[in-house]
Coordinates of C-alpha atoms and ligand atoms in Angstrom, one line a residue:
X177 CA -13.0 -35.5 13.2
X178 CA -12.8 -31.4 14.0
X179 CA -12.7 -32.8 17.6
X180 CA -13.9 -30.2 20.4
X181 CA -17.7 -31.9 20.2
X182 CA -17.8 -30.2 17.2
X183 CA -20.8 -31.4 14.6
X184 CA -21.1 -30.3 11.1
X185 CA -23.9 -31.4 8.6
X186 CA -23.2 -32.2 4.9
X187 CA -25.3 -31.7 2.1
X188 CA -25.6 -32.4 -1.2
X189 CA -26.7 -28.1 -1.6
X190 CA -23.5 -27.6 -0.6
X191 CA -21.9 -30.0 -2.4
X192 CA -23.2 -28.9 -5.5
X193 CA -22.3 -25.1 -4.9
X194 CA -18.3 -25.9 -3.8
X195 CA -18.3 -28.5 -6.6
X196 CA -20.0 -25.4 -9.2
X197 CA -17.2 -23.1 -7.7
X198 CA -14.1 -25.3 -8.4
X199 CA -15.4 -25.8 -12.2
X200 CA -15.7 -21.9 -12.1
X201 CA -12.7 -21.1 -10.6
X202 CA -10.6 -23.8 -13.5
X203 CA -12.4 -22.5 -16.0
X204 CA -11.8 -19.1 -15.4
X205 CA -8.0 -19.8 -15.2
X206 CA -8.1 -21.3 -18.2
X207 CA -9.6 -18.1 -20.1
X208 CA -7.3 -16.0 -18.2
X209 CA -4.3 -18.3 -19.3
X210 CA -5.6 -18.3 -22.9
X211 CA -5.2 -14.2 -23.2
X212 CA -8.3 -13.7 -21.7
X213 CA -9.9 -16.2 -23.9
X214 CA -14.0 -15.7 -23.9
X215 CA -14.1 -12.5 -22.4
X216 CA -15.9 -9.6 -23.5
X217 CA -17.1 -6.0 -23.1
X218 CA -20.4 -4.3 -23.7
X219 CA -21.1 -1.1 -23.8
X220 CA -24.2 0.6 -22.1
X221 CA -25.3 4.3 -22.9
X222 CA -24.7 7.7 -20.7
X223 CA -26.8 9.8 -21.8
X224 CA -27.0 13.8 -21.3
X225 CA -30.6 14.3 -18.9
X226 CA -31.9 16.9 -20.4
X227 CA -31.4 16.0 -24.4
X228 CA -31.1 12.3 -24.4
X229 CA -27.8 12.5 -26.5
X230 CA -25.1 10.6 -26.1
X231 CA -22.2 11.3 -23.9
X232 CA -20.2 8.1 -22.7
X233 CA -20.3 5.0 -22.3
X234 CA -19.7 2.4 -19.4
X235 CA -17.6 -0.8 -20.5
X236 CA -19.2 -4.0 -18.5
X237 CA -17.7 -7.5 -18.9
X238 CA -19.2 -10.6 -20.1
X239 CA -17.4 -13.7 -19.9
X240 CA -18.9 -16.6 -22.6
X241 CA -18.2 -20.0 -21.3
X242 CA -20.2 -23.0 -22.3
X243 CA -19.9 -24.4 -19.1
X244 CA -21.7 -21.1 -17.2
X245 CA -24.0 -20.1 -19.7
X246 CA -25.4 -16.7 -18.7
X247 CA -23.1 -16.0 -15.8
X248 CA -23.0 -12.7 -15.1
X249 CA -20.2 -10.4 -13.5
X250 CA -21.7 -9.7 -10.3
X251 CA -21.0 -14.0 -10.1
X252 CA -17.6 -13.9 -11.5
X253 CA -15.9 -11.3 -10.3
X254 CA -16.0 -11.6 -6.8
X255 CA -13.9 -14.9 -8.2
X256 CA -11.7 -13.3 -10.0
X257 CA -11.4 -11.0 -7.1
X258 CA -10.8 -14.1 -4.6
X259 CA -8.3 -16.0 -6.2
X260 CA -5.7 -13.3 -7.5
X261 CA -7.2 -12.9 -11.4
X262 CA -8.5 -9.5 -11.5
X263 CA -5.5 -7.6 -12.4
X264 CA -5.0 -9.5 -15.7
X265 CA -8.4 -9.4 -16.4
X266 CA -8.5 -6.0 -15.2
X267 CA -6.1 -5.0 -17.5
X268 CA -7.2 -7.2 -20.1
X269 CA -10.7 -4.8 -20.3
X270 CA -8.5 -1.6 -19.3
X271 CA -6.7 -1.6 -23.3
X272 CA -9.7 -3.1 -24.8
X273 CA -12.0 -0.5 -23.3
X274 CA -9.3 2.4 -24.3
X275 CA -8.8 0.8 -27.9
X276 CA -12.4 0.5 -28.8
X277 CA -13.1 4.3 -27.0
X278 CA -10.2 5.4 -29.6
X279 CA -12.2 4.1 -32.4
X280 CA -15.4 5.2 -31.5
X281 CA -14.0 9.0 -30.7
X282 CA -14.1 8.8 -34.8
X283 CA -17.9 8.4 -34.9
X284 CA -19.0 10.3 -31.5
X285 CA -16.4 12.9 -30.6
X286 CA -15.5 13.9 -27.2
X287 CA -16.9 10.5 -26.0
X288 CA -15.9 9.4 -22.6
X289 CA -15.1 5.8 -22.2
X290 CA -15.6 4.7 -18.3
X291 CA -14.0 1.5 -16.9
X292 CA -14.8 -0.1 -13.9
X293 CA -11.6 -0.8 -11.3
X294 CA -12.0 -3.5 -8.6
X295 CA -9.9 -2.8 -5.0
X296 CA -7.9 -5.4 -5.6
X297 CA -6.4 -3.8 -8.5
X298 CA -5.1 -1.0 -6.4
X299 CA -4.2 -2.9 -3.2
X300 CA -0.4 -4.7 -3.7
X301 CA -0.1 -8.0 -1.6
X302 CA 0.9 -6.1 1.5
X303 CA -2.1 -4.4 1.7
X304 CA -0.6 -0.9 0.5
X305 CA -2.2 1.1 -2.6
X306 CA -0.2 0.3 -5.8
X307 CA 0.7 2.3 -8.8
X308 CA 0.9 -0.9 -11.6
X309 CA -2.1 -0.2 -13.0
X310 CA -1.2 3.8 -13.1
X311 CA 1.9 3.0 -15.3
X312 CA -0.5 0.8 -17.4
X313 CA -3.2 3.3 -17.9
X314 CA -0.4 6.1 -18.8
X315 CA 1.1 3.6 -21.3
X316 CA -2.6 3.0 -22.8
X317 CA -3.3 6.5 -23.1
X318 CA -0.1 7.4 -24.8
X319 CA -1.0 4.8 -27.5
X320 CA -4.3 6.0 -28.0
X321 CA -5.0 9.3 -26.6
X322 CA -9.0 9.8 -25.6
X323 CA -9.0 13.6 -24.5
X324 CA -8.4 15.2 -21.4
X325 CA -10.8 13.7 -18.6
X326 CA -12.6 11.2 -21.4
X327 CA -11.7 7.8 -19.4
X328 CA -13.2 7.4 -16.2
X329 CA -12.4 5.0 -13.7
X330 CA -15.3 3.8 -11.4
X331 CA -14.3 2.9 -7.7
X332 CA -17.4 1.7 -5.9
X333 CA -17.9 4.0 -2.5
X334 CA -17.3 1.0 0.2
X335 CA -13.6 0.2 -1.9
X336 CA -12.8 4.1 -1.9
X337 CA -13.7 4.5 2.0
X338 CA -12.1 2.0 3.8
X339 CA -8.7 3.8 2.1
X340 CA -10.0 7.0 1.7
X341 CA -6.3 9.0 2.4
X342 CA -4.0 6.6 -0.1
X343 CA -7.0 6.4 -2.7
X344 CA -7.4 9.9 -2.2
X345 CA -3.5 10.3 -3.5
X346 CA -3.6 7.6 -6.1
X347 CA -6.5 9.2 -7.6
X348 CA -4.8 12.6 -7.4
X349 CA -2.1 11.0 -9.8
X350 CA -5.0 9.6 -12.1
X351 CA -5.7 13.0 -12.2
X352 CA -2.8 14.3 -13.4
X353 CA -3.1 12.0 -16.3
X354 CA -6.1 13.4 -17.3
X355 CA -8.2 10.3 -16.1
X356 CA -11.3 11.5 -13.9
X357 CA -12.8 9.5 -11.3
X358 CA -16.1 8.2 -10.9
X359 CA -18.0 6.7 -7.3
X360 CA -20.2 4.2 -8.7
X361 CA -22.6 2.9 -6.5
X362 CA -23.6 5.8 -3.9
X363 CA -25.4 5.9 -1.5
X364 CA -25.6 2.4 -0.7
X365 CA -23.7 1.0 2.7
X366 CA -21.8 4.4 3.7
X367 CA -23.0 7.6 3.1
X368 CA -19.6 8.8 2.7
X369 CA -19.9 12.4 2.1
X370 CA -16.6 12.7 3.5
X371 CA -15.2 11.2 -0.4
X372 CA -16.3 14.6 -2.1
X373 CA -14.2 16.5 0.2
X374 CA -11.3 14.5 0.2
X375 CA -11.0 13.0 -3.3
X376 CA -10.8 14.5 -6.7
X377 CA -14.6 13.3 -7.8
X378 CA -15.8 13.7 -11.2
X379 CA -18.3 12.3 -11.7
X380 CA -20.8 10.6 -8.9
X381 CA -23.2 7.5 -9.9
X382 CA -26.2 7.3 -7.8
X383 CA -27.0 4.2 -7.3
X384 CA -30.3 2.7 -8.8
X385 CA -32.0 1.7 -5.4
X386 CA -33.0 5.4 -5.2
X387 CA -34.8 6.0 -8.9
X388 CA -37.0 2.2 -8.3
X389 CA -40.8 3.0 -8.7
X390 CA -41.8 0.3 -6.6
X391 CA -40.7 1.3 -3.0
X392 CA -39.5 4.5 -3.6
X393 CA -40.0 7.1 -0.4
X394 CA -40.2 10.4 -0.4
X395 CA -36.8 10.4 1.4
X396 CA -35.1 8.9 -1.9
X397 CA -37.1 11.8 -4.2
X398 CA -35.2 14.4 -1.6
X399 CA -32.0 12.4 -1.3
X400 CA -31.7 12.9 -5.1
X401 CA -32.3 16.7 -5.0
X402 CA -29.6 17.0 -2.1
X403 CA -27.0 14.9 -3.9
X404 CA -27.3 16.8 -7.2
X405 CA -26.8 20.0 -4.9
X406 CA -24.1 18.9 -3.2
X407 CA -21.7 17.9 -6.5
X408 CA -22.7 20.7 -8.4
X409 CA -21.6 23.0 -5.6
X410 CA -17.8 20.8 -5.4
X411 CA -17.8 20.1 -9.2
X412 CA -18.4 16.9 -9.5
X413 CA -21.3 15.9 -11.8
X414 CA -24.3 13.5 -11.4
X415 CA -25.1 10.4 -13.2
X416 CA -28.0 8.4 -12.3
X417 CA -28.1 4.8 -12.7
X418 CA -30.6 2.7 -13.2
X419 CA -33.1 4.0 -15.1
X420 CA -35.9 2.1 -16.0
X421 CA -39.0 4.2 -16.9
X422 CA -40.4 7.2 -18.2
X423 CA -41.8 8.1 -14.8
X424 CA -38.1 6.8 -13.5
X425 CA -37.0 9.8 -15.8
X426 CA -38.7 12.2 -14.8
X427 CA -38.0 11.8 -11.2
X428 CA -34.1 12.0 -11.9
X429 CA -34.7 15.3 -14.8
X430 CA -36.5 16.9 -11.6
X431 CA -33.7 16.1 -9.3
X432 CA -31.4 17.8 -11.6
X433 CA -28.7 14.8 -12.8
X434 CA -26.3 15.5 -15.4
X435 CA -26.5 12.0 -17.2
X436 CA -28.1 8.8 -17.1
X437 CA -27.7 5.2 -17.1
X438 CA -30.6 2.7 -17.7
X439 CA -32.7 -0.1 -19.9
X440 CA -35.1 3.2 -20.6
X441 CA -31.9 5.0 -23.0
X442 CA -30.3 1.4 -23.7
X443 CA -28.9 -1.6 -22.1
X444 CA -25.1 -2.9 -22.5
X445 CA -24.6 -3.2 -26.2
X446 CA -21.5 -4.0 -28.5
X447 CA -19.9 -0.8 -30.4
X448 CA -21.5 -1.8 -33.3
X449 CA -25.3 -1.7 -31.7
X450 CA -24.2 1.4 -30.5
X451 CA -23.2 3.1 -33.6
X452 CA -26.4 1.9 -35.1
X453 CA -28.2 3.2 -32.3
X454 CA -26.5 6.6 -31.7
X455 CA -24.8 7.5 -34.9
X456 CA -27.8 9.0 -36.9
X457 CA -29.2 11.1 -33.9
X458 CA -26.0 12.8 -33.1
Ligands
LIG508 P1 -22.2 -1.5 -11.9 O1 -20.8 -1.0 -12.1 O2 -23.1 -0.8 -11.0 O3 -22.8 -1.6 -13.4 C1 -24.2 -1.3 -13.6 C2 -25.0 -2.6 -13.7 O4 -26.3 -2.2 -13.7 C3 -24.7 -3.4 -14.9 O5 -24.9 -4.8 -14.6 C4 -25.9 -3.0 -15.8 O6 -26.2 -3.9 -16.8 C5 -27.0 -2.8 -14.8 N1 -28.0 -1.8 -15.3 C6 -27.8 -0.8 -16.0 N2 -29.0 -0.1 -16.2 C7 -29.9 -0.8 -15.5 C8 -31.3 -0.6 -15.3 O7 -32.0 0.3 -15.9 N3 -32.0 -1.5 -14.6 C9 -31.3 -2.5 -14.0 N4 -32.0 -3.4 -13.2 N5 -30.0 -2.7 -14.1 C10 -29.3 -1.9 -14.9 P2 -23.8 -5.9 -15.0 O8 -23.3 -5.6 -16.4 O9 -24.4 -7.2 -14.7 O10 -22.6 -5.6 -14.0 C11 -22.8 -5.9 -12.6 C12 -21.6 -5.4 -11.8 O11 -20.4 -6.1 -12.1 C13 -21.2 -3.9 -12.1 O12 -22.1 -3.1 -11.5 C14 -19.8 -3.9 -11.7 O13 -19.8 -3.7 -10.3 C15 -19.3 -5.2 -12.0 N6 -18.5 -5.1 -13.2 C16 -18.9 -5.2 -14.5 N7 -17.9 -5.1 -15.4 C17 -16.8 -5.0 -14.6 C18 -15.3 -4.8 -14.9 O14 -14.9 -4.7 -16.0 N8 -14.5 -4.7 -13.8 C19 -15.0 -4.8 -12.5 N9 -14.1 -4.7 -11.5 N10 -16.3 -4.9 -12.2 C20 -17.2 -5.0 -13.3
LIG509 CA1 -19.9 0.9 -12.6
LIG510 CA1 -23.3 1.1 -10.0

């Protein structure tokens, strides 16, 4: 039928898979169509290296859906991503994620509240970078003010590269609303060094490939070192991801990070786990 000698194979796999993807792709439509409907955020610990107290928080979205029981993110956004949903979900977690950081400024003051941003939230349909989500973050802010610098957005270091001049300026603008930035996932794909010269980085997450026990080299161990160098020397500030162990720990206190991320201080919890947790250390 594709003509051209061409032979394809079927199989019930793939069957199966597009068949699991159409329910996924309807159901998440619905949710979104339903305010968001089923979605949620937890919250998982930054804590400062050297005392173990807390000092932010990264907001992760669940989605609860009796069809996908235990779906995680890293399955459903890419989805969202693909067929045009991210921005309303996007901004869905962008006010819930300021609202909750309001209330929980009460308990933990001077918290920062950090918020993951997909690419296709900042890229309009012609491929440009767009300021929609600018005007919304300025209009959040002004209803519940954090602090100067305490939301963060996270840009992962392969969106921020292949745009590095228009991120560069939209981030600039972030800036000037007192947002800071955040590169989440360094170090993996491009070593793009090139982003802490040419955008206004707060904050850089190293990702957790580097701090693993099992196959760690002695190149990660100095990779760490010269990455915590490098930021402290432009400003920007380390937080190490990932985070499993106490040996995991020590590595990253030795390598001189500012903050960490990992099951070893907490995994992603609601705001009331985390007042439980949190509240009577502070
Ligand atoms: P990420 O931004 O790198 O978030 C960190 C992920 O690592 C989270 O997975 C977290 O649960 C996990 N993690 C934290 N500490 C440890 C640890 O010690 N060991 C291990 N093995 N894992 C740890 P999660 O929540 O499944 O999120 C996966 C990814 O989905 C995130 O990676 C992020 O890229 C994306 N994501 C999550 N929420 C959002 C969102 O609201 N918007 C967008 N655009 N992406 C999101
Ligand atoms: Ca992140
Ligand atoms: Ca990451």
């Amino acid at each position: 039928k594709h003509g051209k000698n061409r032979l394809c194979f079927f199989s019930q796999e793939v069957l199966d898979d597009s068949e699991r993807s159409s329910e996924l792709i309807l159901r998440l439509q619905e949710s979104v169509e339903h305010g968001c409907a089923g979605f949620t955020l937890l919250y998982q610990p930054q804590v400062r290296a050297q005392t173990g107290e807390l000092h932010g928080v990264e907001a992760l979205l669940r989605w609860n859906c009796p069809e996908f029981p235990g779906i995680g993110p890293a399955e459903f956004i890419p989805v969202l991503e693909n067929c045009g949903l991210i921005r309303r979900v996007g901004k869905w977690a962008m006010h819930e994620a300021v609202l909750q950081a309001h209330r929980l400024q009460q308990v933990f003051p001077g918290l920062s509240m950090s918020v993951n941003v997909s690419y296709k939230q900042l890229v309009d349909l012609d491929g440009g970078v767009e300021e929609n989500l600018l005007d919304f973050v300025r209009r959040e802010l002004e209803a519940f003010p954090l602090g100067d610098g305490r939301l963060i957005i996270e840009l992962t270091e392969s969106c921020v590269i292949d745009r590095l001049e228009e991120t560069a300026q939209l981030m600039e603008r972030f800036h000037q609303l007192g947002v800071g930035v955040a590169v989440d996932d360094f170090g993996t794909g491009y070593t793009a060094l090139g982003i802490l010269k040419q955008m206004p980085v707060d904050v850089v997450k190293v990702d957790r490939s580097f701090v693993q026990s099992q196959n760690r080299s002695e190149f990660d161990e100095v990779f760490l070192k010269f990455i915590s160098l490098l930021c402290h020397q432009v400003g920007a500030e380390v937080c190490q991801e990932g985070v499993e162990d106490e040996d995991e720990y020590r590595l990253v206190l030795a390598a001189q990070a500012d903050y960490i991320q990992g099951f070893w201080f907490g995994r992603p919890m609601t705001v009331g786990q985390l007042i439980e947790r949190f509240e009577k250390k502070q």
